[in-house]
Coordinates of C-alpha atoms in Angstrom, one line a residue:
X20 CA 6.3 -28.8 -0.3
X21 CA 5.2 -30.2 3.1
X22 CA 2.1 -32.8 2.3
X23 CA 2.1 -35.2 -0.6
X24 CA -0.9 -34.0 -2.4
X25 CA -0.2 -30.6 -5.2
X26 CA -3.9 -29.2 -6.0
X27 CA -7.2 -29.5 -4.2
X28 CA -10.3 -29.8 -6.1
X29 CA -13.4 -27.9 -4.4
X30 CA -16.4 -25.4 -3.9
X31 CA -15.8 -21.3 -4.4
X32 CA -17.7 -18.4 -5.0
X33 CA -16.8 -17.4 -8.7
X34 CA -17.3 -13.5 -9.3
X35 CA -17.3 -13.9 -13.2
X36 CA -19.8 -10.7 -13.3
X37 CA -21.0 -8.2 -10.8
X38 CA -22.9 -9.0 -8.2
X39 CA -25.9 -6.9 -9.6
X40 CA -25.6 -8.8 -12.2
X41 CA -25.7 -11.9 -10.9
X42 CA -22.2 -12.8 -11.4
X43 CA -21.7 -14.6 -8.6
X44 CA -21.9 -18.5 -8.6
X45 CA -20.9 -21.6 -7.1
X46 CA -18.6 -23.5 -9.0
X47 CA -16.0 -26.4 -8.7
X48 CA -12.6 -24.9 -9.0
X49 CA -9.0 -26.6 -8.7
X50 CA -6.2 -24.9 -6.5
X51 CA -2.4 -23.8 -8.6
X52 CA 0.3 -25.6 -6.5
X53 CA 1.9 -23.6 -4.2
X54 CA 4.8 -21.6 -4.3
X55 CA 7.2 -21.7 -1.3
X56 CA 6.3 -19.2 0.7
X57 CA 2.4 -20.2 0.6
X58 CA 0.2 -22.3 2.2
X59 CA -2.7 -24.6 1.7
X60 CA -5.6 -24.2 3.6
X61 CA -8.9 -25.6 3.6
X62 CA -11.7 -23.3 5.1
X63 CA -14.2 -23.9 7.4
X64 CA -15.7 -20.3 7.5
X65 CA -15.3 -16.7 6.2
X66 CA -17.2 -14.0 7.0
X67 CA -18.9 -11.4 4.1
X68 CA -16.8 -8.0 4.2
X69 CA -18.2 -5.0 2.3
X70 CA -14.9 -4.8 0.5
X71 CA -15.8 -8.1 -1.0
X72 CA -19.2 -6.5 -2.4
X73 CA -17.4 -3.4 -3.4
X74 CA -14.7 -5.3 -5.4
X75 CA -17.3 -7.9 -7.1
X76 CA -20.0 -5.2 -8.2
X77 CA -18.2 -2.8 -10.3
X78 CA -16.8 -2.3 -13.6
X79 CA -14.6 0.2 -15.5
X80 CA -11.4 -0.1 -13.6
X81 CA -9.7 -3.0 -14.3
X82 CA -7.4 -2.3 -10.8
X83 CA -10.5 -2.7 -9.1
X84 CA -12.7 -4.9 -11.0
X85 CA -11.7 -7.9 -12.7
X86 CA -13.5 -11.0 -14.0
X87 CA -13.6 -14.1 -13.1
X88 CA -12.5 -13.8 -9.6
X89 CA -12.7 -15.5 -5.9
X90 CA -12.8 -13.0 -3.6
X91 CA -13.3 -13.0 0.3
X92 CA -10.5 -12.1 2.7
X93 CA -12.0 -13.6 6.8
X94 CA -11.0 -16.9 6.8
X95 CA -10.7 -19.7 8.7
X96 CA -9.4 -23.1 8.3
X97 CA -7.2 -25.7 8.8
X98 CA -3.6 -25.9 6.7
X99 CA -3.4 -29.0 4.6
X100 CA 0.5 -28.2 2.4
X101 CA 2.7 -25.7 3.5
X102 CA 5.9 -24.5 0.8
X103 CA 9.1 -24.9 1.8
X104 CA 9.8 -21.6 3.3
X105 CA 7.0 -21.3 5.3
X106 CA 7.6 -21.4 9.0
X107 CA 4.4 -20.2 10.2
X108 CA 2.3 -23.3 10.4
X109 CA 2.5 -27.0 9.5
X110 CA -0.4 -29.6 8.2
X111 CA -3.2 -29.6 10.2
X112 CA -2.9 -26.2 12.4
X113 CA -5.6 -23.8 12.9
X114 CA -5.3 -20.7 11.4
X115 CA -7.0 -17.3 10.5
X116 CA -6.6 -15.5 7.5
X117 CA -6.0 -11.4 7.4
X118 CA -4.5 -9.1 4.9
X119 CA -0.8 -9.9 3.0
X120 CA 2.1 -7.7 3.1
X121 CA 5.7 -8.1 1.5
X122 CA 7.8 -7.3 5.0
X123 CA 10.3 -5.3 2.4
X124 CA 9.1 -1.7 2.4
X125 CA 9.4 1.2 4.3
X126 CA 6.1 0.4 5.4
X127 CA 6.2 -2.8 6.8
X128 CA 9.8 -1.8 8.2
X129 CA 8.4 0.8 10.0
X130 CA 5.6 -1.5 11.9
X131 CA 2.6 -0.5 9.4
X132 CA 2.2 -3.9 7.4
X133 CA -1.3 -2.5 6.6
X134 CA 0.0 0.2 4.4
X135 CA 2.6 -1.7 2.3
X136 CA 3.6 -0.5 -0.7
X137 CA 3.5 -3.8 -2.6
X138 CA 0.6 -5.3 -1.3
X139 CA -1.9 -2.8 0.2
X140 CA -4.0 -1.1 0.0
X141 CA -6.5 -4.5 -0.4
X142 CA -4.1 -6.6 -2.5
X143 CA -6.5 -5.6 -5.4
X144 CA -3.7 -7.3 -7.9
X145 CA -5.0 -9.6 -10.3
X146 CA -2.9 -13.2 -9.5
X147 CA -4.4 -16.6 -10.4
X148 CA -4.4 -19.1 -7.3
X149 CA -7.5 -21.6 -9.5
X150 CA -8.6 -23.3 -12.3
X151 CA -12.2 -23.9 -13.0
X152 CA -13.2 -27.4 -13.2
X153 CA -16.2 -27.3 -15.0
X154 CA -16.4 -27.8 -18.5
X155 CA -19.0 -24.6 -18.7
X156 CA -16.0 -22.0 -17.8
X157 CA -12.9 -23.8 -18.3
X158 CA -10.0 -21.5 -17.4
X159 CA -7.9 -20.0 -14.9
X160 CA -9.8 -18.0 -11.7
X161 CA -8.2 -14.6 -10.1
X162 CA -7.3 -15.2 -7.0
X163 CA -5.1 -14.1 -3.6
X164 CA -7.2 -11.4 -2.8
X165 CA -5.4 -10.0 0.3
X166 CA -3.2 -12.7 -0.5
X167 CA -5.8 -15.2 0.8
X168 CA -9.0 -15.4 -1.8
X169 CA -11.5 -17.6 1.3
X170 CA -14.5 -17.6 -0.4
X171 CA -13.7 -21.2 -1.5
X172 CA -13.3 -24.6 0.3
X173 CA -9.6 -24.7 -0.3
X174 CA -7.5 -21.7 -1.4
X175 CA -3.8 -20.9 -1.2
X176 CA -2.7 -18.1 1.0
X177 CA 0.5 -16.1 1.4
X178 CA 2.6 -16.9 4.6
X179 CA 2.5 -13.5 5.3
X180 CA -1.6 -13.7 5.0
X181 CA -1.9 -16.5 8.0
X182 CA -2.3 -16.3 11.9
X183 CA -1.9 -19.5 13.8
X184 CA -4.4 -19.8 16.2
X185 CA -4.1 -24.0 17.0
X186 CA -3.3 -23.1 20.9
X187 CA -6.2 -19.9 21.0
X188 CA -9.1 -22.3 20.0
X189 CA -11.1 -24.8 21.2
X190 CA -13.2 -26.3 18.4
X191 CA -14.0 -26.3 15.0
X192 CA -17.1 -24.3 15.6
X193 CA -15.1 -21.6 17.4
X194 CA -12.8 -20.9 14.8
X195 CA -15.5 -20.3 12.3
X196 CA -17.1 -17.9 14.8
X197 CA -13.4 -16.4 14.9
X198 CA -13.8 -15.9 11.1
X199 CA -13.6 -12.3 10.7
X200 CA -11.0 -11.3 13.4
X201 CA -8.8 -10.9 10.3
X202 CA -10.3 -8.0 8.8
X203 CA -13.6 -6.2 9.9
X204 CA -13.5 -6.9 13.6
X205 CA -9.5 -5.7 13.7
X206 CA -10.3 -2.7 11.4
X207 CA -13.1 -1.5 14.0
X208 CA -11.1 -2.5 17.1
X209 CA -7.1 -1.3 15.5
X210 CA -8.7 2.1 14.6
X211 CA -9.7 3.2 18.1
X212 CA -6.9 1.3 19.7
X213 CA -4.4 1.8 17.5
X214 CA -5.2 4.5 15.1
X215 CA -7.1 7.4 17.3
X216 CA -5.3 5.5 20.5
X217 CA -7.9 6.6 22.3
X218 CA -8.4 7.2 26.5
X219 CA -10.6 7.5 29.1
X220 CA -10.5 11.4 28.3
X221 CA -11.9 11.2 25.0
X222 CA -15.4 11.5 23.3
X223 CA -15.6 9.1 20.3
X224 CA -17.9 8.8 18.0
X225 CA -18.8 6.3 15.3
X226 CA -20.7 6.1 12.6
X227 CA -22.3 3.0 11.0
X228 CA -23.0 0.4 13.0
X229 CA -21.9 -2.5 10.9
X230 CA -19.2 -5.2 11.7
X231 CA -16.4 -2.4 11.7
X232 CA -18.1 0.0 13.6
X233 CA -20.0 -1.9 16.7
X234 CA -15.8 -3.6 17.3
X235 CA -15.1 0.0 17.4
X236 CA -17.5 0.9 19.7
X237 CA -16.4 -2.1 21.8
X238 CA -12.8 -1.4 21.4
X239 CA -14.3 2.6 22.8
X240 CA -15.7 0.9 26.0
X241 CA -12.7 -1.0 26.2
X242 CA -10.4 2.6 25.9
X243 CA -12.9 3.5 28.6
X244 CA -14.2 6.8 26.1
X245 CA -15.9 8.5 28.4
X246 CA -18.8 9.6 26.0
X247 CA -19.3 7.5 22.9
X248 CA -22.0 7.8 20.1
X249 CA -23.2 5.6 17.9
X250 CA -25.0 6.8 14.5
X251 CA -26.9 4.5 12.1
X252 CA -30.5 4.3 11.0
X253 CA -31.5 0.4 11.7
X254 CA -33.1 0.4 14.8
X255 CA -31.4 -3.0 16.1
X256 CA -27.9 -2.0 15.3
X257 CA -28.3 0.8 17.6
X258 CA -29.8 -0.9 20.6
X259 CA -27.1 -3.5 19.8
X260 CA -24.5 -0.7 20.1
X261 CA -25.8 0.4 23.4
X262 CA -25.6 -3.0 25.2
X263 CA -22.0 -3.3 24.3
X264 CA -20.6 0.0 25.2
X265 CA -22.4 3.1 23.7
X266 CA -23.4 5.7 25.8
X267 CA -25.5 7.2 23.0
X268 CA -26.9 6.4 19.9
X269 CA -28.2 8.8 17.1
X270 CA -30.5 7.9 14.0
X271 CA -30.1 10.2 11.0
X272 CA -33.8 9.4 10.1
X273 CA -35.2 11.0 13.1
X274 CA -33.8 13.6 13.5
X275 CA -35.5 16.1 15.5
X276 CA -37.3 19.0 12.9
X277 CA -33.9 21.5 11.5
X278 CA -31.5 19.1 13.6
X279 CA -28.7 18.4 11.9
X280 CA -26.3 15.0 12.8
X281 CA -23.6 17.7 13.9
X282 CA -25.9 19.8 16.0
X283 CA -26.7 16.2 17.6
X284 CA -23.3 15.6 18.3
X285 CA -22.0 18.5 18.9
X286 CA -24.6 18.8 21.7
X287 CA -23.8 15.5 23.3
X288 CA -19.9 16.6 23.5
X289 CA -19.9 19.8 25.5
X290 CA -21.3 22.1 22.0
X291 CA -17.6 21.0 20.7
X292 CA -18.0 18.0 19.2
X293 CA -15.8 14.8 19.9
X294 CA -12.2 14.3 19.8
X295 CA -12.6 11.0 17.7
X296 CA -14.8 11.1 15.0
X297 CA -14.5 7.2 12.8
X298 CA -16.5 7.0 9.7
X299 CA -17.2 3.3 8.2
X300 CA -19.6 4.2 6.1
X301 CA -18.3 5.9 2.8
X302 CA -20.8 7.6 2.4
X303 CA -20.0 11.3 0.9
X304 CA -22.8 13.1 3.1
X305 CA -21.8 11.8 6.4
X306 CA -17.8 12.0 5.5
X307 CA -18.6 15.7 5.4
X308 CA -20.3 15.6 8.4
X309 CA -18.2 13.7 10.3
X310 CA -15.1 16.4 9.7
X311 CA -17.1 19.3 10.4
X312 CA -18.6 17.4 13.9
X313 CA -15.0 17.0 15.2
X314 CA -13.5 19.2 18.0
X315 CA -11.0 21.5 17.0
X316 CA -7.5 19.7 17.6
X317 CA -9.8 16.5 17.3
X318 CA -8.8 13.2 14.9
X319 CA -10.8 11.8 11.6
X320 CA -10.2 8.6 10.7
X321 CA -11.6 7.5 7.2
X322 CA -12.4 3.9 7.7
X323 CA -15.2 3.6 5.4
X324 CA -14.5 3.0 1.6
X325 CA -15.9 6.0 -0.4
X326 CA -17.3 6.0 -4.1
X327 CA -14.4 5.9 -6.3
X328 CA -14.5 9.2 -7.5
X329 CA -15.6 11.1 -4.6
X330 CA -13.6 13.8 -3.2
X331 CA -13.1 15.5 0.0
X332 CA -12.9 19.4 0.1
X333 CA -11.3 21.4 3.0
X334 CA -10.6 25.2 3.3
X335 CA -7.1 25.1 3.8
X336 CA -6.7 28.2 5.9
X337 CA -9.4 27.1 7.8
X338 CA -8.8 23.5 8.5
X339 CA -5.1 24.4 9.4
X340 CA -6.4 26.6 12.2
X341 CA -8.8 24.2 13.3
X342 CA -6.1 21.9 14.3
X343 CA -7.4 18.9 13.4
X344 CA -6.3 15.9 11.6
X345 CA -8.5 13.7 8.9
X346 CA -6.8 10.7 8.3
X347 CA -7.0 7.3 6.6
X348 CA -6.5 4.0 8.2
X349 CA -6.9 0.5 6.6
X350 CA -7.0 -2.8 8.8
X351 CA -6.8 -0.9 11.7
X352 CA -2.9 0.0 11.4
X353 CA -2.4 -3.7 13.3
X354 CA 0.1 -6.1 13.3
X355 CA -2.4 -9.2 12.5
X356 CA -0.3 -11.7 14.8
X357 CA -0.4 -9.7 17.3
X358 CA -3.7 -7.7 17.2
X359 CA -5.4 -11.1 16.5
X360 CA -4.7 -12.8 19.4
X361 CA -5.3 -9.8 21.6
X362 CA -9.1 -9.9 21.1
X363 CA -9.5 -13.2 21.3
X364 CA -7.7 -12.5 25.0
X365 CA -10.3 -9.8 25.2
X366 CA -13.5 -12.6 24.1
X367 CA -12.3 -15.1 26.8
X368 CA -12.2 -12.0 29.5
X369 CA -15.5 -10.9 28.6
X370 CA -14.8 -7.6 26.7
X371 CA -14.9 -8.2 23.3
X372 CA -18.5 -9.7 23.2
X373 CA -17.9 -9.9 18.8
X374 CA -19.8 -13.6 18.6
X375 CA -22.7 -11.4 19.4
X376 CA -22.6 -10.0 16.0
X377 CA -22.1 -13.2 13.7
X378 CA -24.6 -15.3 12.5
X379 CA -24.0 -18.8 10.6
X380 CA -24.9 -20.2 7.4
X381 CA -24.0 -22.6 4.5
X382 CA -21.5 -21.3 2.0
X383 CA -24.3 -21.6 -0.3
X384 CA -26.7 -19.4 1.4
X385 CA -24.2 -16.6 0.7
X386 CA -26.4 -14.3 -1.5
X387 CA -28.7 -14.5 1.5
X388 CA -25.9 -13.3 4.0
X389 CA -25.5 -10.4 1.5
X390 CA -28.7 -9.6 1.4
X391 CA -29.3 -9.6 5.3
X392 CA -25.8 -7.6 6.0
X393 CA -27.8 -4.9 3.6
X394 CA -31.2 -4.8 5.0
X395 CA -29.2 -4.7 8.8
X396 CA -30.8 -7.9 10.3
X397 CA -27.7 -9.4 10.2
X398 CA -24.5 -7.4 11.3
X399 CA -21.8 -10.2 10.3
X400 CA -22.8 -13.3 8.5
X401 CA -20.4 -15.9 8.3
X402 CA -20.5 -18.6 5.3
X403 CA -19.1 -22.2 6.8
X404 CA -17.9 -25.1 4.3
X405 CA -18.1 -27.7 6.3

């Protein structure tokens, strides 16, 4: 191991219940030493992902829910240890954390780390990275979700899990602003660039107009979509979507009277409907809507993490003449080191505007960045730890 000193002693976010619960709480927990293909990094940000809240507010599968925990996957930080096989980055490089993969599987051979076998999808395995030091909850902490864990001050990370950035930023402050390139910004982004590779021929529309979906409705003006729609219900999330790229934007609460959202669309895409349809919200009634919107010959991408046990229906017959395609896509099918840097090219030319979406605050204001990311005043809060 590079670096002389073995564990690091610090603030985390310990999910030891559900959220609804009140589960969460700030604690003092101690680092495992790492292995030598992992790295020791000490955060300065990481932005809230609804994954995060998903994976700390349920209970029943023990896959997907699992006490006590650290969760948080957009990091930020500077490396302080690095193992011996790691050749990514040395003490005292910037970095930015994204999802792990093994680099192994047919997967990852094939140039789709975001679908590995052993790691993905969401690296929900349980692996402890901490030990609590307090003498309330003595014992070892889950950690390594997505191979990272950042909702702590210092956290071990898989090699595999780290971007250097130390020549893309200028200042501390910038890379906690660059928190959340590793997940919801490159989901939103990878998913029209990537996924739906979408052109200037195509209609496009999104719906939510969170994190994920306003990056994709950059990422559409960036494609140069000649018509793209934004759908949400918070009033500010939709103007927001406008200024950066949206040439219309549709609230499901105001409808006009026996208007449905596909009648909407469809009318607003020549009474066909678009060729790109993303959903990132989950939830069951607009999934529905959003495959029956779609053109025929037209693309679906499920971006949005559904209820568990909620299943999608199609008349097979039907659905095979329509010609179109309903697809899943996780981290935006990108290649973190590369996609990474890409939008941070696109920030410094002006076209990825995504520090228009972040707002600030102590790591210990966290439940109030939860709660603000809910009611829509905030799109992506970012907790800092120093």
């Amino acid at each position: 191991m590079t670096g002389e000193q073995k564990t690091w002693t610090g603030k985390a976010i310990v999910a030891r219940d559900s959220l609804a619960n009140k589960g969460w709480k700030m604690e003092e927990v101690t680092t495992k030493e790492i292995k030598e293909d992992e790295l020791l990094v000490e955060l300065v940000a990481s932005g809230i992902c609804h994954t995060d809240i998903m994976c700390g507010s349920g209970s029943g599968n023990p896959d997907l829910f699992y006490y006590p925990r650290v969760l948080g996957h957009e990091g930020s930080g500077y490396v302080k240890a690095v193992g011996s096989k790691v050749q990514i980055a040395k003490p005292g490089d910037a970095v930015l954390l994204s999802f792990d993969w093994c680099g192994r599987c047919e997967s990852c051979k094939g140039g789709l780390p975001s679908l590995c076998y052993e790691s993905m999808p969401l690296n929900f395995g349980n692996k402890v990275s901490f030990t609590s030091a307090g003498a309330e909850h003595a014992g070892d902490v889950a950690g390594k979700f997505f191979g990272q864990s950042s909702f702590a001050r210092y956290s071990v990370a898989k090699q595999n899990s780290v971007v250097n950035v130390t020549s893309l930023v200028t200042s501390k402050e910038e890379l906690q602003t660059f928190a959340p390139l590793g997940c919801g910004f490159q989901t939103g982004a990878g998913t029209v660039i990537n996924v739906a590779k979408a052109t200037p021929k195509d209609s496009i529309v999104v719906l939510g107009l969170g994190g994920v979906g306003l990056s994709a409705i950059m990422a559409a003006k960036l494609s140069g979509c000649r018509t793209i729609i934004g759908i949400d219900r918070v009033d500010s999330r939709m103007e927001t979507a406008k200024s950066l790229g949206a040439t219309h934007a549709i609230d499901t609460s105001k409808l006009p009277d026996g208007k449905t959202v596909i009648e909407a669309v469809q009318e607003l895409c020549e009474g066909a409907g678009p060729a790109v349809t993303i959903d990132t919200t989950g939830v069951p009634v607009l999934v529905k809507a959003a495959i029956e919107m779609t053109r025929k010959g037209g693309k679906i991408i499920q971006v949005g993490s559904t209820p568990p046990d909620f299943q999608v229906e199609l008349p097979a017959f039907l659905f095979m003449n329509s010609g179109k395609a309903y697809m899943g896509a996780i981290e935006g099918n990108s290649i973190s080191s590369d996609f990474i840097p890409k939008m941070i090219s696109w920030y410094r030319e002006g076209k990825f505007p995504f520090d228009r979406l972040v707002k600030l605050m102590p790591a210990e204001d966290f439940e109030r960045g939860i709660h603000e990311m809910h009611t829509g005043e905030t799109v992506k809060p970012i907790i800092t730890w120093s």
